[in-house]
Amino acid sequence: MTNVRTSLQGALLLSLLVVAAPRVLVGQERGAVTLGESVAGLDVTARVLVIGAHPDDEDTSLITWLARGRQVEAGYLSLTRGDGGQNLIGNELGVLLGMIRTEELLAARRVDGGRQFFTRAYDFGFSKTADETYRHWPRELLLRDVVTVVRSFRPQIIVAVFSGTPADGHGHHQVSAILAREAFDAAADTVRFPAGATLGLGPWSPDKFYRAQRGRGQDATVGFNVGELSPLRGRTYAEIASESRSQHLSQGFGSLQRHGTSMDYLKLEVSRVSDVATKEASPLQGIASDWSRFRMTAVAGGTRARLDSLPSAIAAVRAVEQLTSPAAMVSPLAKLVEMLTSVRDSLPCSFNGMASGCTGAQGDLAITLETATSRATAALLAAAGVLVEATAPRELVAVHDTLPVTITVYNQGRTDVVLEGGSAGMGAGVSRRAGVNRPIPPDSAGSFTTSIIPQVADVPWWLAVGKDGDVFRVPAEGSPAARNIAIGEDRVANTHVFAALRIAGAAVRVNPGPVVYRFADPAKGEQRRPVASVPAISVMFDGEVEYARAAVPLERTYNVRLHNAGAAARGVTVTFSGPAELKVDSAVRRVAIEPFADAVLVFRVKGMLPAGRHVISATAASGDETFGSGYVPIHYDHINPLRFYRAASVQIEAVQAALPRKTTVAYIRGVGDNVATMLGELGMKVTMVTPEELADIDLSKFGSVVVGPRAFAAYPSLAAQSSKLQAFARNGGTVVVQYGQQEIQTPGILPYPVALKTGAAAERVTDETAPVVVLAPGASLLAGPNKIGLDDFSGWVQERSTYMPTTVDPHYQRLLGMHDPGEPVNENSVLVAPVGKGAYVYVTLALFRQLPSGVPGAARIFLNLMAADGKAPVSALP
């Protein structure tokens, strides 16, 4: 049975509202569910840290069962933000995808109740071994990050998602498990990691180390039924976990909610409190998970008396617990909040998000008191019917502008409330405090208005100072962002607000969540957006990387997009600069921009570029300020809005390239696919065609049809058009299909069959510098219109080829061989088959990554693929 208390009459009805509530931005949670779970957790002091490699690796069933079912503070530490993955919902890749997946993890934690942490590791893409991964991530540096999180969160239990062996199937997975095990011991080692190396945090020694078994009950130490029903939420923990996992939409993890019995398992590997060979009834077995474990903690005399009185104060709350009529709970909860606050404030800790200054048992107590105070405050607000929110009249505020913030307190209960004051701030700027001392009787509201003045734009903290190799740099020592690894991503906010209340005579400090802009969308209802700061003037081009053909006349227009985020009109002077070989119609333009308005300046350039990389840029001057960057908004309904900042510049890769004889191409976009634009810049005449349009479009006007990566998986209707694509080839056209996964083996999708290994076992070449062998030097596809040589494989990014077939039909000609170190050659990265008068090309080269990065050889290869014809010689397969 769950340890959530009774008094549930009517709560199940209220839980239906929780299920239906929007999850994107949650401020103060209220009602019977919040009250019941908060009270149930008042004497739960345990913490569990789950460690994996990526967003979506986490065991959401375990986190949900612990956090929602047992009120254990459960955190997930992901080594990376998933930057190197693929994107099923948009075209964002790299750090933009990492931003999206960070928000998806935060959305998942809002569902399952967990905490969220990251290290500074950048996801550089699929890795086959731990050794390969350590070549990208310095082992000691990553271990230090993990130790920092362990010392900050101070878990009694660490759970590694993976085994740390090759059976994990991914080098990142292996490394996450290896580091988890090392951190279990290293967190207590002050010689290897002195406090100064971990943000001043002292040693911590967890009690137990488990490995997740994920359905493998035969070797488990403990199993537990996550299909157990939450009496408050009216759902099983497995159902809640499925909703949590479904937040990872960019990875296609939307799933059905599981009903009935659902077992989860852990295997105990190391324990300082029990025998690892002994079966357990609960992972918390053998751990003091209540206030009793602090009986011997050294505290001052008066503090000791209050600390020892906490269990009786909690019992007094439960003696009058009635979730649907909680007025009687207000007074004992108010006394408990005062008691917890008093004990917490007596400790010599700095409560800066990680309770620095306290070590050992005292540090453990400090973190526990912080959690208990938060739970008691949430319970008190829910019981008293008090809602606090901070709102602003718009979503974005310009740096150095002033934005009014209204803090409102709604008293919907039966107890008098006094609003004594509060403050609001943004980033590292000064918080503006206000004293109010305003009584708020039942069924009324009171508010006051303050303001925030941002000093810098809200750039994601891990992107603010760039990367060293595949590790994000540490923010400057002493800056607030330097603590974010230890604080946890779920507690990093653009704005910080508090309201000082007095409820039933007790002083209560309330953090209502971020300042939000509320508005009504006619199709979606109320929308809540967190307030963010942006540059007063944003300036950027439409893209970051472009192609051009070298030594070919170039005539191109560039849009310089400006946005005035300020509340006053501004005159802006834009200066355009570029290589000497390009002449611009006017290098300087001036424009007046109204408040909150946009402007677009069009610059026309002509010239001829030599082969190589060239840069054009723009700067905007207004008053005594100069601006050289802008932001790209990222909006998806399941996550909070994001802004990706980039410099106002475009890198132009001028490529020595010839075009196919027929330059018209129909392009069917795939997953995370930014290739079509790059082909247009090379001189191809690209028409975008949706799978639905393909059924009716006349393909005879095109020289080639290109199908984007994983398009057959993303658009199931596309498979029905496979015969039309093959007929196009038979009539003399060229079809180029970029890589797919298991779906590509479906009979009929390709003209001749291929076979892949399943899942993560599918062959790939992850070393972007892996040697390439030309198997068919006489193949026309390698000869024209561009002569392809080994130099065309220089400068590639992240990987060579992915999801490569292991066996292919003899009709295909194999052109290239490649392999990762220590592995056999795979010859199936480029397959060409004559089909009637034309040709069908299946290519698993990671061209979808190379072209948007401006790799010159990849452009030449892609142009040749679109020129393939039925005359290419076909080599016999052994």
PDB file of N, CA and C in Angstrom, residues 35-96:
ATOM      1  N   LEU A  35      -2.350  18.786  -1.531  1.00  0.00           N
ATOM      2  CA  LEU A  35      -2.424  18.741  -0.069  1.00  0.00           C
ATOM      3  C   LEU A  35      -2.090  17.340   0.444  1.00  0.00           C
ATOM      4  N   GLY A  36      -2.711  16.317  -0.154  1.00  0.00           N
ATOM      5  CA  GLY A  36      -2.495  14.954   0.329  1.00  0.00           C
ATOM      6  C   GLY A  36      -1.072  14.480   0.135  1.00  0.00           C
ATOM      7  N   GLU A  37      -0.506  14.726  -1.049  1.00  0.00           N
ATOM      8  CA  GLU A  37       0.859  14.267  -1.290  1.00  0.00           C
ATOM      9  C   GLU A  37       1.863  15.059  -0.467  1.00  0.00           C
ATOM     10  N   SER A  38       1.632  16.341  -0.275  1.00  0.00           N
ATOM     11  CA  SER A  38       2.558  17.150   0.528  1.00  0.00           C
ATOM     12  C   SER A  38       2.566  16.699   1.983  1.00  0.00           C
ATOM     13  N   VAL A  39       1.391  16.456   2.525  1.00  0.00           N
ATOM     14  CA  VAL A  39       1.316  15.997   3.916  1.00  0.00           C
ATOM     15  C   VAL A  39       1.927  14.608   4.061  1.00  0.00           C
ATOM     16  N   ALA A  40       1.683  13.751   3.075  1.00  0.00           N
ATOM     17  CA  ALA A  40       2.262  12.404   3.125  1.00  0.00           C
ATOM     18  C   ALA A  40       3.779  12.443   3.115  1.00  0.00           C
ATOM     19  N   GLY A  41       4.362  13.464   2.508  1.00  0.00           N
ATOM     20  CA  GLY A  41       5.813  13.543   2.421  1.00  0.00           C
ATOM     21  C   GLY A  41       6.485  14.310   3.529  1.00  0.00           C
ATOM     22  N   LEU A  42       5.737  14.764   4.541  1.00  0.00           N
ATOM     23  CA  LEU A  42       6.338  15.602   5.573  1.00  0.00           C
ATOM     24  C   LEU A  42       7.389  14.871   6.399  1.00  0.00           C
ATOM     25  N   ASP A  43       7.251  13.552   6.531  1.00  0.00           N
ATOM     26  CA  ASP A  43       8.246  12.807   7.301  1.00  0.00           C
ATOM     27  C   ASP A  43       9.042  11.838   6.436  1.00  0.00           C
ATOM     28  N   VAL A  44       9.070  12.082   5.121  1.00  0.00           N
ATOM     29  CA  VAL A  44       9.896  11.278   4.222  1.00  0.00           C
ATOM     30  C   VAL A  44      11.147  12.082   3.893  1.00  0.00           C
ATOM     31  N   THR A  45      12.293  11.553   4.271  1.00  0.00           N
ATOM     32  CA  THR A  45      13.539  12.309   4.140  1.00  0.00           C
ATOM     33  C   THR A  45      14.522  11.675   3.157  1.00  0.00           C
ATOM     34  N   ALA A  46      14.101  10.624   2.470  1.00  0.00           N
ATOM     35  CA  ALA A  46      15.010   9.908   1.574  1.00  0.00           C
ATOM     36  C   ALA A  46      15.128  10.613   0.228  1.00  0.00           C
ATOM     37  N   ARG A  47      16.293  10.412  -0.404  1.00  0.00           N
ATOM     38  CA  ARG A  47      16.532  10.933  -1.747  1.00  0.00           C
ATOM     39  C   ARG A  47      17.202   9.841  -2.587  1.00  0.00           C
ATOM     40  N   VAL A  48      16.772   9.761  -3.845  1.00  0.00           N
ATOM     41  CA  VAL A  48      17.301   8.767  -4.783  1.00  0.00           C
ATOM     42  C   VAL A  48      17.705   9.480  -6.058  1.00  0.00           C
ATOM     43  N   LEU A  49      18.909   9.198  -6.547  1.00  0.00           N
ATOM     44  CA  LEU A  49      19.401   9.799  -7.785  1.00  0.00           C
ATOM     45  C   LEU A  49      19.566   8.712  -8.841  1.00  0.00           C
ATOM     46  N   VAL A  50      18.847   8.872  -9.965  1.00  0.00           N
ATOM     47  CA  VAL A  50      18.929   7.966 -11.100  1.00  0.00           C
ATOM     48  C   VAL A  50      19.864   8.602 -12.129  1.00  0.00           C
ATOM     49  N   ILE A  51      20.797   7.811 -12.681  1.00  0.00           N
ATOM     50  CA  ILE A  51      21.810   8.361 -13.579  1.00  0.00           C
ATOM     51  C   ILE A  51      21.777   7.629 -14.917  1.00  0.00           C
ATOM     52  N   GLY A  52      21.638   8.392 -16.002  1.00  0.00           N
ATOM     53  CA  GLY A  52      21.666   7.860 -17.358  1.00  0.00           C
ATOM     54  C   GLY A  52      22.442   8.788 -18.260  1.00  0.00           C
ATOM     55  N   ALA A  53      22.358   8.558 -19.565  1.00  0.00           N
ATOM     56  CA  ALA A  53      23.172   9.314 -20.515  1.00  0.00           C
ATOM     57  C   ALA A  53      22.409  10.398 -21.249  1.00  0.00           C
ATOM     58  N   HIS A  54      21.123  10.147 -21.553  1.00  0.00           N
ATOM     59  CA  HIS A  54      20.372  11.041 -22.429  1.00  0.00           C
ATOM     60  C   HIS A  54      18.984  11.331 -21.857  1.00  0.00           C
ATOM     61  N   PRO A  55      18.352  12.405 -22.336  1.00  0.00           N
ATOM     62  CA  PRO A  55      16.915  12.500 -22.150  1.00  0.00           C
ATOM     63  C   PRO A  55      16.279  11.264 -22.770  1.00  0.00           C
ATOM     64  N   ASP A  56      15.298  10.709 -22.123  1.00  0.00           N
ATOM     65  CA  ASP A  56      14.547   9.504 -22.487  1.00  0.00           C
ATOM     66  C   ASP A  56      15.203   8.210 -22.016  1.00  0.00           C
ATOM     67  N   ASP A  57      16.417   8.288 -21.412  1.00  0.00           N
ATOM     68  CA  ASP A  57      17.022   7.083 -20.821  1.00  0.00           C
ATOM     69  C   ASP A  57      16.420   6.766 -19.458  1.00  0.00           C
ATOM     70  N   GLU A  58      15.842   7.751 -18.807  1.00  0.00           N
ATOM     71  CA  GLU A  58      15.453   7.602 -17.413  1.00  0.00           C
ATOM     72  C   GLU A  58      14.380   6.544 -17.224  1.00  0.00           C
ATOM     73  N   ASP A  59      14.401   5.926 -16.062  1.00  0.00           N
ATOM     74  CA  ASP A  59      13.365   4.959 -15.676  1.00  0.00           C
ATOM     75  C   ASP A  59      12.219   5.758 -15.065  1.00  0.00           C
ATOM     76  N   THR A  60      11.279   6.180 -15.913  1.00  0.00           N
ATOM     77  CA  THR A  60      10.181   7.007 -15.418  1.00  0.00           C
ATOM     78  C   THR A  60       9.282   6.237 -14.462  1.00  0.00           C
ATOM     79  N   SER A  61       9.193   4.922 -14.626  1.00  0.00           N
ATOM     80  CA  SER A  61       8.380   4.132 -13.693  1.00  0.00           C
ATOM     81  C   SER A  61       8.951   4.211 -12.289  1.00  0.00           C
ATOM     82  N   LEU A  62      10.267   4.072 -12.174  1.00  0.00           N
ATOM     83  CA  LEU A  62      10.920   4.151 -10.867  1.00  0.00           C
ATOM     84  C   LEU A  62      10.758   5.544 -10.275  1.00  0.00           C
ATOM     85  N   ILE A  63      11.021   6.576 -11.079  1.00  0.00           N
ATOM     86  CA  ILE A  63      10.928   7.949 -10.571  1.00  0.00           C
ATOM     87  C   ILE A  63       9.506   8.246 -10.097  1.00  0.00           C
ATOM     88  N   THR A  64       8.512   7.839 -10.881  1.00  0.00           N
ATOM     89  CA  THR A  64       7.123   8.106 -10.522  1.00  0.00           C
ATOM     90  C   THR A  64       6.730   7.350  -9.258  1.00  0.00           C
ATOM     91  N   TRP A  65       7.096   6.074  -9.181  1.00  0.00           N
ATOM     92  CA  TRP A  65       6.756   5.263  -8.001  1.00  0.00           C
ATOM     93  C   TRP A  65       7.373   5.856  -6.744  1.00  0.00           C
ATOM     94  N   LEU A  66       8.596   6.358  -6.856  1.00  0.00           N
ATOM     95  CA  LEU A  66       9.257   6.970  -5.700  1.00  0.00           C
ATOM     96  C   LEU A  66       8.649   8.327  -5.372  1.00  0.00           C
ATOM     97  N   ALA A  67       8.562   9.227  -6.370  1.00  0.00           N
ATOM     98  CA  ALA A  67       8.175  10.613  -6.110  1.00  0.00           C
ATOM     99  C   ALA A  67       6.687  10.762  -5.851  1.00  0.00           C
ATOM    100  N   ARG A  68       5.843  10.145  -6.681  1.00  0.00           N
ATOM    101  CA  ARG A  68       4.403  10.284  -6.513  1.00  0.00           C
ATOM    102  C   ARG A  68       3.830   9.272  -5.532  1.00  0.00           C
ATOM    103  N   GLY A  69       4.447   8.085  -5.473  1.00  0.00           N
ATOM    104  CA  GLY A  69       3.886   7.032  -4.630  1.00  0.00           C
ATOM    105  C   GLY A  69       4.453   6.964  -3.242  1.00  0.00           C
ATOM    106  N   ARG A  70       5.748   7.328  -3.081  1.00  0.00           N
ATOM    107  CA  ARG A  70       6.390   7.212  -1.768  1.00  0.00           C
ATOM    108  C   ARG A  70       6.909   8.544  -1.269  1.00  0.00           C
ATOM    109  N   GLN A  71       6.694   9.607  -2.028  1.00  0.00           N
ATOM    110  CA  GLN A  71       7.114  10.964  -1.668  1.00  0.00           C
ATOM    111  C   GLN A  71       8.616  11.071  -1.422  1.00  0.00           C
ATOM    112  N   VAL A  72       9.369  10.157  -2.012  1.00  0.00           N
ATOM    113  CA  VAL A  72      10.819  10.234  -1.976  1.00  0.00           C
ATOM    114  C   VAL A  72      11.264  11.292  -2.982  1.00  0.00           C
ATOM    115  N   GLU A  73      12.230  12.105  -2.602  1.00  0.00           N
ATOM    116  CA  GLU A  73      12.743  13.084  -3.555  1.00  0.00           C
ATOM    117  C   GLU A  73      13.639  12.337  -4.545  1.00  0.00           C
ATOM    118  N   ALA A  74      13.160  12.171  -5.771  1.00  0.00           N
ATOM    119  CA  ALA A  74      13.847  11.386  -6.785  1.00  0.00           C
ATOM    120  C   ALA A  74      14.344  12.315  -7.881  1.00  0.00           C
ATOM    121  N   GLY A  75      15.620  12.217  -8.203  1.00  0.00           N
ATOM    122  CA  GLY A  75      16.204  13.055  -9.248  1.00  0.00           C
ATOM    123  C   GLY A  75      16.745  12.215 -10.380  1.00  0.00           C
ATOM    124  N   TYR A  76      16.798  12.804 -11.566  1.00  0.00           N
ATOM    125  CA  TYR A  76      17.415  12.149 -12.711  1.00  0.00           C
ATOM    126  C   TYR A  76      18.577  13.003 -13.196  1.00  0.00           C
ATOM    127  N   LEU A  77      19.755  12.413 -13.268  1.00  0.00           N
ATOM    128  CA  LEU A  77      20.939  13.065 -13.813  1.00  0.00           C
ATOM    129  C   LEU A  77      21.207  12.499 -15.196  1.00  0.00           C
ATOM    130  N   SER A  78      21.034  13.324 -16.210  1.00  0.00           N
ATOM    131  CA  SER A  78      21.340  12.962 -17.584  1.00  0.00           C
ATOM    132  C   SER A  78      22.691  13.565 -17.936  1.00  0.00           C
ATOM    133  N   LEU A  79      23.626  12.746 -18.386  1.00  0.00           N
ATOM    134  CA  LEU A  79      24.938  13.298 -18.733  1.00  0.00           C
ATOM    135  C   LEU A  79      24.820  14.344 -19.827  1.00  0.00           C
ATOM    136  N   THR A  80      23.911  14.132 -20.785  1.00  0.00           N
ATOM    137  CA  THR A  80      23.785  15.039 -21.926  1.00  0.00           C
ATOM    138  C   THR A  80      22.368  15.567 -22.042  1.00  0.00           C
ATOM    139  N   ARG A  81      22.213  16.490 -22.973  1.00  0.00           N
ATOM    140  CA  ARG A  81      20.898  17.043 -23.289  1.00  0.00           C
ATOM    141  C   ARG A  81      20.330  16.458 -24.589  1.00  0.00           C
ATOM    142  N   GLY A  82      20.985  15.426 -25.119  1.00  0.00           N
ATOM    143  CA  GLY A  82      20.464  14.757 -26.308  1.00  0.00           C
ATOM    144  C   GLY A  82      20.686  15.515 -27.592  1.00  0.00           C
ATOM    145  N   ASP A  83      21.723  16.368 -27.637  1.00  0.00           N
ATOM    146  CA  ASP A  83      21.973  17.207 -28.810  1.00  0.00           C
ATOM    147  C   ASP A  83      22.226  16.402 -30.081  1.00  0.00           C
ATOM    148  N   GLY A  84      22.813  15.214 -29.944  1.00  0.00           N
ATOM    149  CA  GLY A  84      23.229  14.449 -31.114  1.00  0.00           C
ATOM    150  C   GLY A  84      22.164  13.540 -31.681  1.00  0.00           C
ATOM    151  N   GLY A  85      20.967  13.581 -31.132  1.00  0.00           N
ATOM    152  CA  GLY A  85      19.901  12.699 -31.596  1.00  0.00           C
ATOM    153  C   GLY A  85      19.227  13.215 -32.853  1.00  0.00           C
ATOM    154  N   GLN A  86      18.098  12.614 -33.152  1.00  0.00           N
ATOM    155  CA  GLN A  86      17.296  13.017 -34.294  1.00  0.00           C
ATOM    156  C   GLN A  86      16.008  13.665 -33.796  1.00  0.00           C
ATOM    157  N   ASN A  87      15.293  14.265 -34.710  1.00  0.00           N
ATOM    158  CA  ASN A  87      14.150  15.085 -34.319  1.00  0.00           C
ATOM    159  C   ASN A  87      12.944  14.709 -35.177  1.00  0.00           C
ATOM    160  N   LEU A  88      11.945  14.111 -34.536  1.00  0.00           N
ATOM    161  CA  LEU A  88      10.766  13.665 -35.262  1.00  0.00           C
ATOM    162  C   LEU A  88       9.684  14.735 -35.394  1.00  0.00           C
ATOM    163  N   ILE A  89       9.864  15.879 -34.741  1.00  0.00           N
ATOM    164  CA  ILE A  89       8.810  16.893 -34.754  1.00  0.00           C
ATOM    165  C   ILE A  89       9.222  18.174 -35.466  1.00  0.00           C
ATOM    166  N   GLY A  90      10.477  18.285 -35.874  1.00  0.00           N
ATOM    167  CA  GLY A  90      10.915  19.510 -36.527  1.00  0.00           C
ATOM    168  C   GLY A  90      12.280  19.322 -37.156  1.00  0.00           C
ATOM    169  N   ASN A  91      12.886  20.426 -37.558  1.00  0.00           N
ATOM    170  CA  ASN A  91      14.174  20.383 -38.245  1.00  0.00           C
ATOM    171  C   ASN A  91      15.342  20.771 -37.355  1.00  0.00           C
ATOM    172  N   GLU A  92      15.093  21.028 -36.081  1.00  0.00           N
ATOM    173  CA  GLU A  92      16.169  21.442 -35.187  1.00  0.00           C
ATOM    174  C   GLU A  92      17.091  20.258 -34.883  1.00  0.00           C
ATOM    175  N   LEU A  93      18.377  20.479 -35.033  1.00  0.00           N
ATOM    176  CA  LEU A  93      19.386  19.475 -34.697  1.00  0.00           C
ATOM    177  C   LEU A  93      20.477  20.145 -33.862  1.00  0.00           C
ATOM    178  N   GLY A  94      21.405  19.340 -33.330  1.00  0.00           N
ATOM    179  CA  GLY A  94      22.513  19.891 -32.563  1.00  0.00           C
ATOM    180  C   GLY A  94      22.036  20.573 -31.296  1.00  0.00           C
ATOM    181  N   VAL A  95      22.623  21.738 -30.994  1.00  0.00           N
ATOM    182  CA  VAL A  95      22.297  22.403 -29.728  1.00  0.00           C
ATOM    183  C   VAL A  95      20.835  22.836 -29.675  1.00  0.00           C
ATOM    184  N   LEU A  96      20.221  23.121 -30.822  1.00  0.00           N
ATOM    185  CA  LEU A  96      18.797  23.460 -30.808  1.00  0.00           C
ATOM    186  C   LEU A  96      17.970  22.274 -30.348  1.00  0.00           C
TER     187      LEU A  96
END
